[in-house]
Amino acid sequence: MRTRTQVGIVGAGPAGLLLSHLLALRGIGTVLVETRSRQYCEARQRAGVLEDGSVALLREAGLAGRLDQQGLEHGGIYLQFGGERRHVDFRDLTGGRTVTVYAQTEVVKDLIARRLADGGPSAIEFGVSDTEVADLDSASPVLRYTDSADSRHEVVCDVIAGCDGFHGISRAAIPASVLTTWQREYPYAWLGILADVPPSTDELIYAHHPGGFALHSLRSPAVSRLYLQVDPADNLASWPDERIWSELDRRFALPGWSLQRGDVLDKSITPMRSFVSAPMRYGRLFLAGDASHIVPPTGAKGLNLALADVAVLAPALDALLHGDGRLADEYSATCLNRVWRSTHFSWWMTTMLHRTPGADEMETQLQLSQLRYVTSSRAAAASLAENYTGSVPLLASTPSPQ
Ligand code: RFL
Ligand code: PHB
């Protein structure tokens, strides 16, 4: 079947879904294809923290109905190390900025519901296979896929957006000779659990411990989200619930405080990596979100970067489709400024808080010194707070990385 659309979008994660919605608001038609089922996309456990810029963006786009009711505003985080738990007060350090705890799964549910309500059942094609993008350097790039009923489709587009995550096909369709990539794999992974128990803390706790990093986050007043640094070669079979809870107890231990336990609702292990590819455009293909860059989750940046990319991309594509390519030409450089800032911040948080297997005592002492500094110097604390809340300026006028 051969059809036409203005923008073909690969991937119905936060980037692809929000892009489709922002383009619809501008009267631009999209075909959005997704390999997974709707249920799978809505259940996949991922990020939990939105910068206030992301909240403002979702609000402006008319998507914040549930977010405004259920999102939990947080004005800081705790950093725990050397037997102490110290608070970093974002509101005070950044002139009132905050973050909002609202799960990525909820953002995705809101976006899917809105696209289907506005665009009808065909607004998102779930369960596709064999997605291909071709003719990217022509004026009419082509998106091909097989739908869930086994029919093959060819969609002729004006532009294609690759929003298909780190393992998608879009980035791989760019000739290697025009892409530069930077990558760092970390020698640790995160074991994450969702637990049916009220959080034991009012704000997130990032804990440095000789046994490895731990993070206490949350999903709601009734559901906690907790992470442990583990070996990337570990599998879930070696982490029965009892071992997870006792390791969490050990890493968060503080006199007079205890961690409440509950049923484990979900359990997964995620590798940690930093990755950037540039440029984020090749001909009529534009990459957004994890398709172009990955950060380790310690800075809570991945989802926010994905949303920020498409906030820049939607007006750029609108102008391009109306004959003005200037914003589209600047797309990659504009996004990469933010991407590299978040890449640095995420790497910095990660290496400050995790234990490198086999590292000497020097690493520990350097980390502890840095942790004491960011919790005692107002300038250092303000830098962390600016980066975490996303209040660092975009630096759009600075010469771009590529
Ligand atoms: P996604 O969410 O990976 O969506 C890509 C979609 O593309 C589909 N797809 C294809 N569809 C069609 N054809 C193909 N060939 C396809 N190949 C793939 C996939 O099925 C999928 O639905 O990318 P997107 O939209 O760029 O969004 C990025 C975010 O998901 C990611 O950066 C964050 O989850 C990262 N992250 C965090 N980010 C934050 O901002 N704050 C956090 O607190 C935070 N915590 C986290 C995180 C990621 C984690 N994991 C699991 C990696 C915590 C964890 C544990
Ligand atoms: C989460 O709630 O899933 C979460 C929070 C903060 C992070 C990473 C993940 O840095």
Coordinates of C-alpha atoms and ligand atoms in Angstrom, one line a residue:
M1 CA 0.0 0.0 0.0
R2 CA 1.4 3.4 -1.0
T3 CA 0.3 6.5 0.8
R4 CA 1.6 10.1 1.5
T5 CA 2.1 12.1 4.7
Q6 CA 4.0 15.2 5.7
V7 CA 6.1 13.7 8.5
G8 CA 6.8 10.0 9.0
I9 CA 7.7 9.3 12.6
V10 CA 9.5 6.1 13.7
G11 CA 8.9 5.2 17.4
A12 CA 6.1 6.0 19.9
G13 CA 8.2 6.8 22.9
P14 CA 8.0 10.3 24.5
A15 CA 9.9 11.9 21.6
G16 CA 7.8 10.5 18.8
L17 CA 4.5 10.9 20.5
L18 CA 5.1 14.5 21.6
L19 CA 6.4 15.4 18.1
S20 CA 3.3 14.0 16.5
H21 CA 1.1 16.0 18.9
L22 CA 3.1 19.3 18.5
L23 CA 2.9 18.9 14.7
A24 CA -0.8 18.2 14.9
L25 CA -1.3 21.4 16.8
R26 CA 0.4 23.1 13.8
G27 CA -1.9 21.4 11.4
I28 CA 0.8 19.0 10.1
G29 CA -0.1 15.4 9.3
T30 CA 2.1 12.5 10.6
V31 CA 2.3 8.7 10.3
L32 CA 3.6 7.3 13.6
V33 CA 4.8 3.7 13.6
E34 CA 5.8 1.7 16.7
T35 CA 7.1 -1.9 16.9
R36 CA 5.6 -2.6 20.4
S37 CA 2.0 -2.9 21.5
R38 CA 0.1 0.0 23.2
Q39 CA 0.1 -2.0 26.4
Y40 CA 3.8 -2.6 26.3
C41 CA 4.6 1.1 25.7
E42 CA 2.3 2.1 28.6
A43 CA 3.8 -0.4 31.1
R44 CA 7.5 0.0 30.4
Q45 CA 9.2 1.4 33.6
R46 CA 11.6 4.2 32.9
A47 CA 12.2 7.7 34.1
G48 CA 10.5 9.6 36.8
V49 CA 11.7 13.2 37.0
L50 CA 10.6 16.1 34.8
E51 CA 12.5 19.4 34.8
D52 CA 10.2 22.4 35.2
G53 CA 10.9 23.4 31.6
S54 CA 9.4 20.0 30.5
V55 CA 6.4 20.5 32.7
A56 CA 5.9 24.0 31.2
L57 CA 6.2 22.4 27.7
L58 CA 3.6 19.7 28.4
R59 CA 1.3 22.4 29.9
E60 CA 1.6 24.7 26.9
A61 CA 0.8 21.7 24.6
G62 CA -2.4 21.1 26.6
L63 CA -1.1 17.7 28.0
A64 CA -0.8 18.5 31.7
G65 CA -4.3 17.6 33.0
R66 CA -3.2 14.5 35.0
L67 CA 0.3 15.8 35.5
D68 CA -1.0 18.9 37.3
Q69 CA -3.2 16.6 39.5
Q70 CA -0.8 13.8 40.2
G71 CA 2.7 15.2 39.7
L72 CA 4.7 15.7 42.9
E73 CA 6.7 18.9 43.0
H74 CA 10.2 18.4 44.6
G75 CA 12.3 21.4 45.7
G76 CA 15.5 19.5 46.2
I77 CA 17.3 16.2 46.7
Y78 CA 19.3 14.5 49.4
L79 CA 22.9 13.4 48.9
Q80 CA 24.0 10.8 51.4
F81 CA 27.6 9.9 52.0
G82 CA 30.0 9.1 54.9
G83 CA 27.1 8.4 57.2
E84 CA 25.3 11.7 56.6
R85 CA 22.3 12.8 54.5
R86 CA 22.5 16.4 53.3
H87 CA 19.8 18.3 51.5
V88 CA 20.4 20.3 48.3
D89 CA 17.7 23.0 48.2
F90 CA 16.9 23.7 44.6
R91 CA 14.3 26.4 45.3
D92 CA 16.8 28.5 47.3
L93 CA 19.7 27.9 45.0
T94 CA 18.0 28.6 41.7
G95 CA 15.5 31.3 42.5
G96 CA 12.5 29.0 42.9
R97 CA 13.1 26.2 40.3
T98 CA 11.8 22.7 41.1
V99 CA 11.4 19.3 39.4
T100 CA 8.3 17.2 39.2
V101 CA 8.1 13.5 39.9
Y102 CA 5.7 12.1 37.3
A103 CA 6.5 8.7 35.7
Q104 CA 7.5 8.5 32.1
T105 CA 4.8 5.7 31.8
E106 CA 2.2 8.3 32.8
V107 CA 3.6 10.9 30.2
V108 CA 3.4 8.2 27.6
K109 CA -0.2 7.2 28.6
D110 CA -1.3 10.9 28.4
L111 CA 0.4 11.3 25.0
I112 CA -1.1 8.1 23.5
A113 CA -4.6 9.0 24.8
R114 CA -4.4 12.5 23.3
R115 CA -3.1 11.4 19.9
L116 CA -5.8 8.7 19.6
A117 CA -8.5 11.1 20.7
D118 CA -7.4 13.8 18.2
G119 CA -6.3 11.7 15.3
G120 CA -8.4 8.6 15.6
P121 CA -7.3 4.9 15.9
S122 CA -4.9 5.2 12.9
A123 CA -2.9 8.1 14.5
I124 CA -0.5 5.5 15.9
E125 CA 0.3 2.2 14.2
F126 CA 1.3 -0.2 17.0
G127 CA 2.9 -3.6 16.5
V128 CA 4.6 -2.9 13.2
S129 CA 7.7 -4.8 11.9
D130 CA 10.5 -4.5 9.4
T131 CA 10.6 -0.7 9.6
E132 CA 12.8 0.9 6.9
V133 CA 13.7 4.5 6.0
A134 CA 15.1 5.3 2.5
D135 CA 15.8 8.1 0.0
L136 CA 16.8 10.3 2.9
D137 CA 18.8 12.7 0.8
S138 CA 15.9 13.2 -1.6
A139 CA 13.0 15.6 -1.3
S140 CA 10.6 12.7 -0.7
P141 CA 12.1 10.2 1.8
V142 CA 10.2 6.9 2.2
L143 CA 9.1 5.1 5.4
R144 CA 8.2 1.4 4.9
Y145 CA 6.8 -1.0 7.5
T146 CA 4.6 -4.1 7.8
D147 CA 1.5 -3.6 9.9
S148 CA 0.2 -6.0 12.6
A149 CA -2.1 -7.6 10.0
D150 CA 0.9 -8.4 7.8
S151 CA 0.3 -5.8 5.1
R152 CA 3.4 -4.0 3.8
H153 CA 3.2 -0.1 3.6
E154 CA 5.2 2.5 1.8
V155 CA 4.7 6.1 3.0
V156 CA 6.1 8.9 0.9
C157 CA 7.0 11.7 3.3
D158 CA 8.3 15.3 3.2
V159 CA 10.4 14.6 6.2
I160 CA 11.1 11.6 8.5
A161 CA 11.8 11.9 12.3
G162 CA 13.8 9.0 13.8
C163 CA 12.5 8.8 17.4
D164 CA 13.2 5.1 17.7
G165 CA 15.5 5.0 20.7
F166 CA 19.1 3.8 21.0
H167 CA 18.4 0.4 19.3
G168 CA 16.3 1.8 16.5
I169 CA 16.9 1.7 12.7
S170 CA 17.0 5.5 12.0
R171 CA 20.5 6.4 13.2
A172 CA 21.8 3.3 11.4
A173 CA 20.3 4.5 8.1
I174 CA 22.7 7.5 8.2
P175 CA 26.0 6.8 6.3
A176 CA 28.7 6.1 8.8
S177 CA 31.0 8.6 6.9
V178 CA 28.8 11.5 7.9
L179 CA 28.3 10.6 11.6
T180 CA 30.6 11.2 14.5
T181 CA 29.9 9.3 17.7
W182 CA 31.2 9.4 21.2
Q183 CA 30.6 6.7 23.7
R184 CA 31.4 5.6 27.2
E185 CA 30.3 2.4 28.9
Y186 CA 30.3 2.3 32.7
P187 CA 31.4 -0.8 34.6
Y188 CA 28.1 -0.9 36.5
A189 CA 24.4 -1.3 35.9
W190 CA 21.2 -0.3 37.8
L191 CA 18.9 -2.8 39.3
G192 CA 15.5 -1.0 39.6
I193 CA 12.4 -2.0 41.5
L194 CA 9.0 -0.7 41.8
A195 CA 7.6 -1.4 45.3
D196 CA 4.1 -1.3 46.6
V197 CA 5.0 0.8 49.7
P198 CA 4.8 4.5 50.5
P199 CA 8.2 6.2 50.0
S200 CA 10.3 6.4 53.2
T201 CA 11.5 9.9 52.2
D202 CA 10.0 13.2 51.2
E203 CA 12.6 13.8 48.4
L204 CA 14.9 11.6 46.3
I205 CA 18.0 10.2 48.1
Y206 CA 21.2 9.7 46.1
A207 CA 23.5 7.6 48.3
H208 CA 27.2 7.0 47.9
H209 CA 28.3 3.9 49.8
P210 CA 31.4 1.6 49.9
G211 CA 29.1 -1.2 48.6
G212 CA 27.9 1.0 45.6
F213 CA 25.4 3.6 44.7
A214 CA 21.7 3.5 45.7
L215 CA 18.8 5.8 44.8
H216 CA 15.4 6.1 46.6
S217 CA 12.9 7.6 44.2
L218 CA 9.1 7.3 44.1
R219 CA 6.1 7.2 41.8
S220 CA 3.3 8.3 44.0
P221 CA 2.5 8.7 47.7
A222 CA 1.8 4.9 47.7
V223 CA 4.5 3.5 45.4
S224 CA 8.3 3.7 45.7
R225 CA 11.0 3.3 43.1
L226 CA 14.4 2.2 44.2
Y227 CA 17.7 1.5 42.4
L228 CA 20.9 -0.3 43.4
Q229 CA 24.3 -0.2 41.6
V230 CA 25.0 -3.8 40.5
D231 CA 27.5 -5.6 38.3
P232 CA 26.4 -5.3 34.6
A233 CA 26.9 -9.1 34.3
D234 CA 24.4 -9.8 37.1
N235 CA 21.0 -11.2 36.3
L236 CA 17.7 -10.9 38.2
A237 CA 17.9 -14.5 39.3
S238 CA 20.8 -13.6 41.6
W239 CA 18.7 -10.8 43.2
P240 CA 15.8 -12.3 45.0
D241 CA 13.6 -9.6 46.8
E242 CA 15.1 -10.3 50.2
R243 CA 18.7 -9.7 49.0
I244 CA 17.6 -6.4 47.3
W245 CA 15.9 -5.1 50.4
S246 CA 18.8 -6.0 52.7
E247 CA 21.3 -4.4 50.3
L248 CA 19.1 -1.2 50.1
D249 CA 19.0 -1.2 54.0
R250 CA 22.7 -1.4 54.1
R251 CA 23.4 1.4 51.6
F252 CA 20.7 3.8 53.0
A253 CA 21.4 3.1 56.7
L254 CA 21.2 6.1 58.9
P255 CA 20.6 6.2 62.7
G256 CA 16.9 6.8 63.4
W257 CA 15.7 6.2 59.9
S258 CA 14.4 3.0 58.3
L259 CA 13.4 1.9 54.9
Q260 CA 9.8 0.6 54.6
R261 CA 9.4 -2.6 52.6
G262 CA 6.6 -3.7 50.3
D263 CA 5.7 -6.1 47.5
V264 CA 8.0 -5.8 44.5
L265 CA 5.8 -5.0 41.4
D266 CA 8.6 -4.8 38.8
K267 CA 12.3 -5.5 38.6
S268 CA 14.8 -4.9 35.9
I269 CA 18.6 -4.3 35.2
T270 CA 19.7 -1.4 33.0
P271 CA 23.2 -1.0 31.7
M272 CA 24.7 2.5 32.0
R273 CA 26.2 4.4 29.0
S274 CA 26.9 7.8 27.6
F275 CA 26.5 8.2 23.9
V276 CA 26.3 11.1 21.5
S277 CA 26.0 11.0 17.7
A278 CA 26.2 14.1 15.5
P279 CA 24.9 15.7 13.5
M280 CA 21.2 15.0 14.4
R281 CA 20.1 15.5 10.8
Y282 CA 20.9 13.8 7.6
G283 CA 19.1 15.2 4.5
R284 CA 15.4 14.9 5.3
L285 CA 15.9 12.6 8.3
F286 CA 16.0 14.2 11.8
L287 CA 16.9 12.2 14.9
A288 CA 15.4 13.0 18.3
G289 CA 15.8 11.6 21.8
D290 CA 17.6 8.4 22.6
A291 CA 18.0 7.7 18.9
S292 CA 20.7 10.3 18.9
H293 CA 22.0 10.4 22.5
I294 CA 22.0 8.4 25.7
V295 CA 22.9 9.5 29.2
P296 CA 23.3 7.4 32.4
P297 CA 20.1 7.9 34.5
T298 CA 21.9 9.4 37.5
G299 CA 21.2 13.0 36.3
A300 CA 17.5 12.3 35.4
K301 CA 18.1 13.8 32.0
G302 CA 17.2 11.3 29.2
L303 CA 13.4 11.9 29.1
N304 CA 13.9 15.7 29.4
L305 CA 16.4 15.7 26.5
A306 CA 13.9 13.8 24.4
L307 CA 11.1 16.3 25.1
A308 CA 13.5 19.3 24.5
D309 CA 14.7 17.9 21.1
V310 CA 11.1 17.7 19.7
A311 CA 10.2 21.1 21.2
V312 CA 13.0 22.5 18.9
L313 CA 12.1 20.1 16.0
A314 CA 8.4 20.9 15.7
P315 CA 8.7 24.6 14.8
A316 CA 11.8 23.8 12.6
L317 CA 9.8 21.2 10.6
D318 CA 6.8 23.6 10.3
A319 CA 9.0 26.3 8.8
L320 CA 10.8 23.8 6.5
L321 CA 7.5 22.5 5.2
H322 CA 6.6 26.1 4.4
G323 CA 9.8 26.7 2.5
D324 CA 12.0 28.2 5.2
G325 CA 14.9 25.8 6.1
R326 CA 16.8 28.0 8.5
L327 CA 15.6 26.5 11.8
A328 CA 16.0 23.0 10.4
D329 CA 19.5 23.9 9.5
E330 CA 20.2 25.0 13.1
Y331 CA 18.3 22.0 14.7
S332 CA 21.3 19.8 15.3
A333 CA 23.6 22.5 16.7
T334 CA 20.8 23.9 18.9
C335 CA 20.0 20.5 20.4
L336 CA 23.6 19.4 20.8
N337 CA 24.4 22.3 23.1
R338 CA 21.8 21.1 25.6
V339 CA 22.8 17.4 24.9
W340 CA 26.4 18.0 25.8
R341 CA 25.6 19.9 28.9
S342 CA 23.3 17.1 30.1
T343 CA 25.9 14.5 29.0
H344 CA 28.5 16.2 31.1
F345 CA 26.2 16.6 34.1
S346 CA 25.1 13.0 34.0
W347 CA 28.7 11.7 33.7
W348 CA 29.7 13.9 36.6
M349 CA 26.8 12.8 38.9
T350 CA 27.5 9.2 37.9
T351 CA 31.2 9.2 38.6
M352 CA 30.8 11.1 41.8
L353 CA 28.3 8.6 43.2
H354 CA 29.2 5.1 41.9
R355 CA 31.9 2.8 43.0
T356 CA 34.2 1.6 40.1
P357 CA 34.9 -2.1 40.7
G358 CA 38.5 -2.5 41.6
A359 CA 39.1 1.2 42.2
D360 CA 41.5 2.2 44.8
E361 CA 40.9 4.3 47.9
M362 CA 41.9 7.4 45.9
E363 CA 38.6 7.3 44.0
T364 CA 36.6 7.2 47.2
Q365 CA 38.5 10.1 48.8
L366 CA 38.0 12.2 45.7
Q367 CA 34.3 11.4 45.5
L368 CA 33.8 12.2 49.2
S369 CA 35.7 15.5 48.8
Q370 CA 33.4 16.4 45.9
L371 CA 30.3 15.5 47.8
R372 CA 31.4 17.6 50.8
Y373 CA 32.0 20.5 48.4
V374 CA 28.7 20.4 46.6
T375 CA 26.9 20.2 49.9
S376 CA 28.8 23.0 51.6
S377 CA 29.7 25.6 49.0
R378 CA 26.8 27.6 47.8
A379 CA 28.4 28.0 44.4
A380 CA 29.0 24.3 43.9
A381 CA 25.5 23.4 45.2
A382 CA 24.0 26.0 42.8
S383 CA 25.8 24.4 39.9
L384 CA 24.3 21.0 40.7
A385 CA 20.8 22.6 41.3
E386 CA 20.9 24.5 38.0
N387 CA 21.9 21.4 36.0
Y388 CA 19.4 19.1 37.8
T389 CA 16.4 21.5 37.4
G390 CA 17.4 22.3 33.8
S391 CA 17.8 26.0 34.5
V392 CA 21.2 26.2 32.7
P393 CA 20.7 28.5 29.6
L394 CA 20.8 26.7 26.2
L395 CA 23.9 28.7 25.1
A396 CA 22.3 28.8 21.6
S397 CA 24.6 31.6 20.5
T398 CA 27.8 29.7 21.4
P399 CA 29.6 28.1 18.5
S400 CA 28.2 24.6 18.2
P401 CA 30.0 21.3 18.7
Q402 CA 29.2 20.3 15.1
Ligands
RFL1 P1 12.2 5.5 23.8 O1 11.4 5.8 25.0 O2 13.3 4.5 23.8 O3 11.2 5.3 22.6 C1 11.6 4.8 21.3 C2 10.5 4.0 20.8 O4 10.8 3.5 19.4 C3 10.3 2.2 19.3 N1 11.1 1.6 18.2 C4 10.7 1.4 16.9 N2 9.5 1.7 16.4 C5 9.3 1.4 15.1 N3 10.3 0.8 14.3 C6 11.5 0.5 14.8 N4 12.4 -0.1 14.1 C7 11.7 0.8 16.2 N5 12.7 0.6 17.1 C8 12.4 1.1 18.3 C9 10.6 1.6 20.7 O5 9.8 0.4 20.9 C10 10.2 2.7 21.6 O6 8.8 2.7 21.9 O7 13.0 6.9 23.3 P2 12.7 8.4 23.4 O8 11.3 8.7 23.0 O9 13.8 9.1 22.8 O10 12.7 8.7 25.0 C11 13.8 8.6 25.8 C12 13.5 8.2 27.2 O11 12.8 7.0 27.1 C13 14.8 7.9 28.0 O12 15.8 8.9 27.7 C14 14.6 8.0 29.5 O13 13.7 6.9 29.9 C15 15.9 7.9 30.3 N6 15.7 7.9 31.8 C16 15.4 9.0 32.5 N7 15.2 10.2 31.9 C17 14.9 11.3 32.6 O14 14.7 12.4 32.0 N8 14.7 11.3 34.0 C18 14.8 10.1 34.7 O15 14.5 10.1 35.9 C19 15.2 9.0 33.9 N9 15.4 7.8 34.6 C20 15.8 6.6 32.4 C21 15.6 6.6 33.9 C22 16.0 5.5 31.8 C23 16.1 4.3 32.5 N10 16.2 3.1 31.7 C24 15.4 2.0 31.8 C25 17.1 3.2 30.6 C26 15.7 5.5 34.6 C27 16.0 4.3 33.9 C28 16.1 3.0 34.7
PHB2 C1 13.2 7.5 38.7 O1 12.4 7.9 39.5 O2 13.0 6.5 38.0 C2 14.5 8.2 38.7 C3 14.7 9.3 39.4 C4 16.0 10.0 39.4 C5 17.0 9.5 38.6 C6 16.8 8.4 37.8 C7 15.5 7.7 37.8 O3 18.2 10.1 38.5

